[in-house]
Short mmCIF file of C-alpha atoms and ligand atoms in Angstrom, two decimals:
data_model
loop_
_atom_site.label_atom_id
_atom_site.label_comp_id
_atom_site.label_asym_id
_atom_site.label_seq_id
_atom_site.Cartn_x
_atom_site.Cartn_y
_atom_site.Cartn_z
CA MET Z 1 -75.12 47.76 12.62
CA ARG Z 2 -74.02 45.47 9.78
CA HIS Z 3 -70.45 45.74 8.53
CA THR Z 4 -70.01 44.55 5.00
CA GLY Z 5 -66.80 42.80 4.01
CA MET Z 6 -66.17 41.58 7.56
CA LYS Z 7 -65.29 37.97 8.25
CA SER Z 8 -67.97 35.77 9.73
CA TYR Z 9 -67.74 34.89 13.41
CA GLU Z 10 -66.62 31.34 12.48
CA GLN Z 11 -63.80 32.65 10.29
CA MET Z 12 -62.61 34.96 13.05
CA THR Z 13 -62.75 32.21 15.65
CA ASP Z 14 -60.67 30.06 13.32
CA THR Z 15 -57.93 32.72 13.28
CA PHE Z 16 -57.99 33.02 17.05
CA SER Z 17 -57.84 29.27 17.55
CA ARG Z 18 -54.73 28.79 15.39
CA CYS Z 19 -51.18 29.61 16.32
CA PRO Z 20 -48.98 29.08 13.26
CA GLU Z 21 -45.34 30.14 13.10
CA ASN Z 22 -44.74 33.83 12.39
CA ILE Z 23 -43.66 34.94 8.94
CA VAL Z 24 -41.06 37.72 8.98
CA LEU Z 25 -40.80 39.95 5.90
CA ILE Z 26 -37.45 41.66 5.36
CA GLY Z 27 -36.20 43.92 2.59
CA PHE Z 28 -35.26 47.46 1.69
CA MET Z 29 -37.51 50.48 2.29
CA GLY Z 30 -40.25 50.57 -0.33
CA SER Z 31 -40.13 46.89 -1.24
CA GLY Z 32 -43.78 46.47 -0.17
CA LYS Z 33 -43.32 44.63 3.15
CA SER Z 34 -46.34 46.22 4.84
CA THR Z 35 -48.69 46.05 1.87
CA VAL Z 36 -47.79 42.44 1.11
CA GLY Z 37 -47.78 41.60 4.81
CA ARG Z 38 -51.39 42.67 5.32
CA ILE Z 39 -52.55 40.57 2.36
CA LEU Z 40 -50.44 37.61 3.43
CA ALA Z 41 -51.88 37.75 6.95
CA LYS Z 42 -55.42 37.49 5.61
CA LYS Z 43 -54.56 34.70 3.20
CA SER Z 44 -52.74 32.63 5.79
CA GLY Z 45 -55.03 33.15 8.80
CA ARG Z 46 -52.46 35.13 10.76
CA PHE Z 47 -52.48 38.55 12.38
CA PHE Z 48 -50.38 41.40 11.02
CA LEU Z 49 -47.77 43.47 12.85
CA ASP Z 50 -45.63 46.29 11.46
CA ALA Z 51 -42.44 46.39 13.57
CA ASP Z 52 -41.97 50.14 13.00
CA VAL Z 53 -45.52 50.78 14.23
CA LEU Z 54 -44.78 48.60 17.25
CA ILE Z 55 -41.84 50.85 18.15
CA GLU Z 56 -43.90 53.98 17.45
CA SER Z 57 -46.68 52.77 19.73
CA GLN Z 58 -44.22 52.00 22.54
CA GLN Z 59 -42.54 55.41 22.13
CA GLY Z 60 -45.67 57.45 21.41
CA ARG Z 61 -43.96 59.17 18.46
CA ALA Z 62 -43.05 58.57 14.83
CA VAL Z 63 -39.85 56.84 13.68
CA SER Z 64 -38.78 60.10 11.99
CA GLU Z 65 -39.15 61.92 15.34
CA ILE Z 66 -37.10 59.26 17.13
CA PHE Z 67 -34.31 59.75 14.56
CA THR Z 68 -34.43 63.54 14.91
CA GLU Z 69 -34.73 63.69 18.69
CA ASN Z 70 -32.48 60.79 19.75
CA GLY Z 71 -30.49 59.74 16.69
CA GLU Z 72 -30.19 56.54 14.68
CA ALA Z 73 -28.24 54.53 17.30
CA PHE Z 74 -31.08 54.97 19.80
CA PHE Z 75 -33.61 53.81 17.21
CA ARG Z 76 -31.48 50.72 16.46
CA ARG Z 77 -31.47 49.84 20.16
CA LEU Z 78 -35.26 50.01 20.22
CA GLU Z 79 -35.34 47.89 17.07
CA ARG Z 80 -33.12 45.24 18.67
CA GLU Z 81 -35.25 45.19 21.81
CA SER Z 82 -38.43 44.88 19.75
CA ALA Z 83 -36.90 41.87 17.97
CA GLU Z 84 -36.22 40.22 21.35
CA TRP Z 85 -39.77 40.88 22.41
CA MET Z 86 -41.26 39.52 19.18
CA ALA Z 87 -39.13 36.36 19.43
CA SER Z 88 -40.46 35.73 22.94
CA CYS Z 89 -44.02 37.00 22.78
CA VAL Z 90 -45.49 37.06 19.27
CA ARG Z 91 -47.05 34.04 17.56
CA GLY Z 92 -49.43 33.45 14.64
CA THR Z 93 -48.46 36.72 12.96
CA VAL Z 94 -47.03 38.13 9.75
CA ILE Z 95 -44.44 40.74 10.73
CA SER Z 96 -43.18 43.45 8.40
CA THR Z 97 -39.80 44.68 9.65
CA GLY Z 98 -38.04 47.99 9.15
CA GLY Z 99 -35.35 47.81 6.45
CA GLY Z 100 -32.55 47.89 9.03
CA MET Z 101 -33.86 45.17 11.36
CA PRO Z 102 -31.76 42.31 9.85
CA LEU Z 103 -28.60 44.30 10.63
CA VAL Z 104 -29.29 44.80 14.32
CA THR Z 105 -30.42 41.37 15.49
CA GLU Z 106 -29.31 37.78 15.19
CA ARG Z 107 -32.75 36.60 16.29
CA LEU Z 108 -34.79 36.94 13.09
CA GLY Z 109 -34.95 33.15 12.78
CA ASP Z 110 -36.22 32.89 16.36
CA ILE Z 111 -39.08 35.22 15.47
CA GLY Z 112 -40.29 33.17 12.52
CA ARG Z 113 -39.75 32.08 8.93
CA VAL Z 114 -37.82 34.84 7.19
CA VAL Z 115 -38.71 35.95 3.66
CA TYR Z 116 -36.79 38.58 1.67
CA LEU Z 117 -38.86 40.77 -0.67
CA LYS Z 118 -36.32 41.52 -3.36
CA LEU Z 119 -36.73 44.53 -5.64
CA PRO Z 120 -34.13 46.37 -7.78
CA PHE Z 121 -33.24 49.83 -6.46
CA GLU Z 122 -34.57 51.53 -9.63
CA LYS Z 123 -38.01 50.04 -8.97
CA ILE Z 124 -37.87 51.15 -5.35
CA LEU Z 125 -37.14 54.71 -6.49
CA GLU Z 126 -40.20 54.62 -8.74
CA ARG Z 127 -42.38 53.35 -5.91
CA ILE Z 128 -41.43 55.73 -3.11
CA SER Z 129 -43.30 59.03 -3.46
CA PRO Z 130 -41.75 62.27 -2.14
CA ARG Z 131 -44.20 62.16 0.78
CA GLU Z 132 -43.10 58.65 1.68
CA ARG Z 133 -39.46 59.68 1.40
CA SER Z 134 -40.02 62.35 4.03
CA ARG Z 135 -41.28 59.69 6.46
CA ARG Z 136 -38.05 57.76 5.98
CA PRO Z 137 -35.00 59.58 7.33
CA LEU Z 138 -32.59 57.29 5.47
CA PHE Z 139 -34.27 57.94 2.13
CA ALA Z 140 -33.92 61.73 2.21
CA ASP Z 141 -30.90 61.49 -0.10
CA PRO Z 142 -31.50 58.88 -2.87
CA GLN Z 143 -27.76 58.55 -3.59
CA LYS Z 144 -27.08 57.61 0.03
CA ALA Z 145 -30.07 55.29 -0.06
CA ARG Z 146 -28.61 53.55 -3.12
CA LYS Z 147 -25.31 52.94 -1.27
CA LEU Z 148 -27.21 51.54 1.67
CA TYR Z 149 -29.15 49.25 -0.66
CA LEU Z 150 -25.92 47.88 -2.15
CA GLN Z 151 -24.43 47.32 1.30
CA ARG Z 152 -27.51 45.48 2.51
CA GLU Z 153 -28.53 43.29 -0.45
CA GLY Z 154 -26.20 40.42 0.52
CA ILE Z 155 -27.20 40.62 4.17
CA TYR Z 156 -30.89 40.30 3.31
CA GLU Z 157 -30.13 37.29 1.12
CA SER Z 158 -28.04 35.58 3.75
CA LYS Z 159 -30.72 35.93 6.43
CA ALA Z 160 -33.69 34.69 4.41
CA GLU Z 161 -35.12 31.20 4.13
CA ALA Z 162 -36.92 32.28 0.95
CA ILE Z 163 -36.35 35.09 -1.55
CA VAL Z 164 -39.35 36.38 -3.48
CA ASP Z 165 -39.49 38.76 -6.46
CA ALA Z 166 -41.37 41.78 -5.10
CA ALA Z 167 -41.98 43.43 -8.49
CA ALA Z 168 -45.31 41.66 -9.06
CA PRO Z 169 -48.64 42.99 -7.71
CA ALA Z 170 -48.86 42.56 -3.91
CA GLU Z 171 -51.49 39.83 -4.12
CA GLU Z 172 -49.21 37.72 -6.34
CA VAL Z 173 -46.21 38.35 -4.12
CA ALA Z 174 -48.22 37.06 -1.15
CA ASP Z 175 -49.12 33.89 -3.10
CA ALA Z 176 -45.49 33.41 -4.10
CA ILE Z 177 -44.45 33.62 -0.44
CA LEU Z 178 -46.96 30.95 0.57
CA ARG Z 179 -45.77 28.72 -2.25
CA SER Z 180 -42.13 29.17 -1.37
CA LEU Z 181 -42.85 28.33 2.27
CA ALA Z 182 -44.89 25.36 1.08
CA GLU Z 183 -48.07 26.67 2.71
CA THR Z 184 -51.31 26.25 0.78
CA VAL Z 185 -52.79 29.34 -0.89
C1 S3P W 1 -35.14 51.97 7.94
C2 S3P W 1 -36.34 51.60 7.38
C3 S3P W 1 -37.63 52.12 7.86
C4 S3P W 1 -37.53 52.51 9.33
C5 S3P W 1 -36.39 53.45 9.56
C6 S3P W 1 -35.05 52.87 9.13
C7 S3P W 1 -33.87 51.40 7.39
O1 S3P W 1 -38.65 51.12 7.70
O2 S3P W 1 -37.37 51.38 10.14
O3 S3P W 1 -36.67 54.65 8.86
O4 S3P W 1 -32.83 51.46 8.06
O5 S3P W 1 -33.92 50.86 6.26
P1 S3P W 1 -39.27 50.67 6.26
O6 S3P W 1 -38.33 49.65 5.68
O7 S3P W 1 -40.59 50.08 6.63
O8 S3P W 1 -39.38 51.90 5.45
#
């Protein structure tokens, strides 16, 4: 069967034969880390990994279930362990992290080049639909989420090698990341 839109064998082999440094996307919930990450992976010949999905696959349950059944501290421990694992075992990949990852590990820089997707809280509110809010335990109450955003802004900035305006369309954000890391688009 023919699959349209798939990469040619040569293009795929090229991805498998390269092993560039990881790119680690950080930022608040709803800043577009996963959407931009997928596009960036394609553009830069890397694989894509969503750190929340990594934890979900190891646990066999959703992040929201982990929060409900075991609490936030347990989730943070898993997050820290996943950061250790990524620093040791993952290469050639764009990684989108959960919004709290920069607070639980000192090893972001050992995982790869860290980029902060910066977006004002008002824009984040516009972007996150009620359905998406329900998947994010820490977004259930927007006022609490705003406080969290204010507490974290400076931390994201201090941990990033590059800061990119995440308000533009995802494709443009991906190009801006490559430019700011001085990789060719
Ligand atoms: C969290 C963000 C979520 C997820 C968890 C906690 C946070 O990921 O890891 O609900 O503390 O900001 P996203 O940033 O992908 O929504």
